[in-house]
mmCIF file of C-alpha atoms in Angstrom:
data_model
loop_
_atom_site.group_PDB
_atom_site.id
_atom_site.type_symbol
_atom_site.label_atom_id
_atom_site.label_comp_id
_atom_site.label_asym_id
_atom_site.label_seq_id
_atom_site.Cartn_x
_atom_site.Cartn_y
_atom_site.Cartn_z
ATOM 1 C CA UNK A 1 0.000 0.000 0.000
ATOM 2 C CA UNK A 2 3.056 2.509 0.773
ATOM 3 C CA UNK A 3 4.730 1.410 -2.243
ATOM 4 C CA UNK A 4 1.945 2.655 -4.391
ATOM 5 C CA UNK A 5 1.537 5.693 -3.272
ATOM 6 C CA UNK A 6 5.404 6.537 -3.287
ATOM 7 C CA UNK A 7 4.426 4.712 -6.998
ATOM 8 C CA UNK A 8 1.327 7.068 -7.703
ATOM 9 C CA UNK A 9 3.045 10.288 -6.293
ATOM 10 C CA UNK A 10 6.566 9.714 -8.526
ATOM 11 C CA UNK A 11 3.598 9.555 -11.979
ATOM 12 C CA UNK A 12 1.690 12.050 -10.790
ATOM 13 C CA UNK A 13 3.231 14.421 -8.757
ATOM 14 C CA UNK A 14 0.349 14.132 -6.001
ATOM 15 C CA UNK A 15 -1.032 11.908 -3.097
ATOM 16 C CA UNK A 16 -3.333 9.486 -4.004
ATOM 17 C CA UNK A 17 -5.922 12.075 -1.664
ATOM 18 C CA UNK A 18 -4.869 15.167 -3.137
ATOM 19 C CA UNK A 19 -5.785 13.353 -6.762
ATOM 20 C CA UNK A 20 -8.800 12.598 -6.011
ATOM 21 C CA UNK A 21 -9.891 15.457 -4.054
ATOM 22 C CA UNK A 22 -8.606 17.896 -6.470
ATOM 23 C CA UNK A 23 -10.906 15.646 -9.510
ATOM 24 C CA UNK A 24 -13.417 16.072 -7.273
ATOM 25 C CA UNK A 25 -13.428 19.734 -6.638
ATOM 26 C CA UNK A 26 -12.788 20.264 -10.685
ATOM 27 C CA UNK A 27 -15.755 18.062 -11.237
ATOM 28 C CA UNK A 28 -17.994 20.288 -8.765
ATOM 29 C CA UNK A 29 -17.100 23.425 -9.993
ATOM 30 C CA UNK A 30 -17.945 22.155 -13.501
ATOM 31 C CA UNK A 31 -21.021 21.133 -12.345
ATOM 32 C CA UNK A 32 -21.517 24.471 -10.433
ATOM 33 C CA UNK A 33 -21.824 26.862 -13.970
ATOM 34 C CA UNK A 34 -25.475 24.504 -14.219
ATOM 35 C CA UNK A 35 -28.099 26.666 -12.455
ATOM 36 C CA UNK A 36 -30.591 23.855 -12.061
ATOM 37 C CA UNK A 37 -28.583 21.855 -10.545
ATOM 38 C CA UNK A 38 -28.522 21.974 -5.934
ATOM 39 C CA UNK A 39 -25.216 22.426 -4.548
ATOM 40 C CA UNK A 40 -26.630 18.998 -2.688
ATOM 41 C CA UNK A 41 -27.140 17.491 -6.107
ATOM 42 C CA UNK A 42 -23.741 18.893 -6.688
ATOM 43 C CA UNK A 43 -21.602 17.417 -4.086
ATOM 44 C CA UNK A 44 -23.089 13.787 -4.088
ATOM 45 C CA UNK A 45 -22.532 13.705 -7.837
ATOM 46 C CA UNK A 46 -18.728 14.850 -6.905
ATOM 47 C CA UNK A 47 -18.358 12.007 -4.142
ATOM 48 C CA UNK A 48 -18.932 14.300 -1.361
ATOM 49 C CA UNK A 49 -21.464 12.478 0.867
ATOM 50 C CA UNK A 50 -22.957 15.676 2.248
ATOM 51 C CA UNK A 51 -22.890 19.336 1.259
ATOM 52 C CA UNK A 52 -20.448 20.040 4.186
ATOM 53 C CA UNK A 53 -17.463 18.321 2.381
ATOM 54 C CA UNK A 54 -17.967 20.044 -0.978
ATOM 55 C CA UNK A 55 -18.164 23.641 1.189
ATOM 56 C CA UNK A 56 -14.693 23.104 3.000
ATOM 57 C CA UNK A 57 -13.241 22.445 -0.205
ATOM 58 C CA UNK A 58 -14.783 25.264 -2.084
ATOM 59 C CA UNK A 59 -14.367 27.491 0.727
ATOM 60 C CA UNK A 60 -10.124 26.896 0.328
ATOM 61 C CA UNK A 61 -10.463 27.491 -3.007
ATOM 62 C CA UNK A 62 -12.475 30.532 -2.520
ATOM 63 C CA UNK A 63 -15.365 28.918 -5.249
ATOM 64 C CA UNK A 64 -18.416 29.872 -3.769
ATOM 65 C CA UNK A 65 -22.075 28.239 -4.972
ATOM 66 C CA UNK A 66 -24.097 31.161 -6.499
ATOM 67 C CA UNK A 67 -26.533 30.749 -3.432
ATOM 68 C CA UNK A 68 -24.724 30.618 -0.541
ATOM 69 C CA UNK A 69 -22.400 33.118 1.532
ATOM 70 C CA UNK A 70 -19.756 31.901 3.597
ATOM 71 C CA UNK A 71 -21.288 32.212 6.958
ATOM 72 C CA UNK A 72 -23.839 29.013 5.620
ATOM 73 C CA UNK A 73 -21.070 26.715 5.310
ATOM 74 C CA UNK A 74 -21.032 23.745 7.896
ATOM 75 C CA UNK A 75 -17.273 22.902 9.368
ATOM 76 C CA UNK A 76 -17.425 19.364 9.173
ATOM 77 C CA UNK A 77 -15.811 17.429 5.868
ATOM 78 C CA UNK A 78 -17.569 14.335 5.042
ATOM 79 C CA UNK A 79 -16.088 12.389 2.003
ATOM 80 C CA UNK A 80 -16.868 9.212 0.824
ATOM 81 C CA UNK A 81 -13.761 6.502 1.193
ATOM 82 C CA UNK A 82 -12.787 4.988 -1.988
#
């Protein structure tokens, strides 16, 4: 298991997390130009299993959903385990 992510991190410059986070968070924000889509919709389509996860993320990337402020975001990060 260490050996493939020393593997995985030499190919692609990242942790196995930061991969998949960061394909999730690219994924989301895609997702995020489609009005008629929730931001709930949003982050269990990204592999968040709440909203809470997909906030933290967005909030560190200062990506904000169109219909939200700041002060609505939970503190808790939820993800699903892969």
């Amino acid at each position: 298991s260490k050996q493939l992510g020393r593997i995985f991190k030499q190919q692609t410059g990242a942790s196995v997390f930061s991969y998949i986070a960061n394909a999730k968070i690219k994924y989301s924000k895609r997702l995020l130009l489609n009005e008629r889509i929730s931001i709930k919709e949003i982050s269990l389509m990204s592999g968040f299993e709440n909203e809470s996860g997909l906030y933290l993320f967005l909030k560190e990337d200062a990506v904000f959903h169109r219909d939200y402020s700041e002060k609505d975001m939970p503190k808790k990060v939820i993800c699903k385990s892969y």
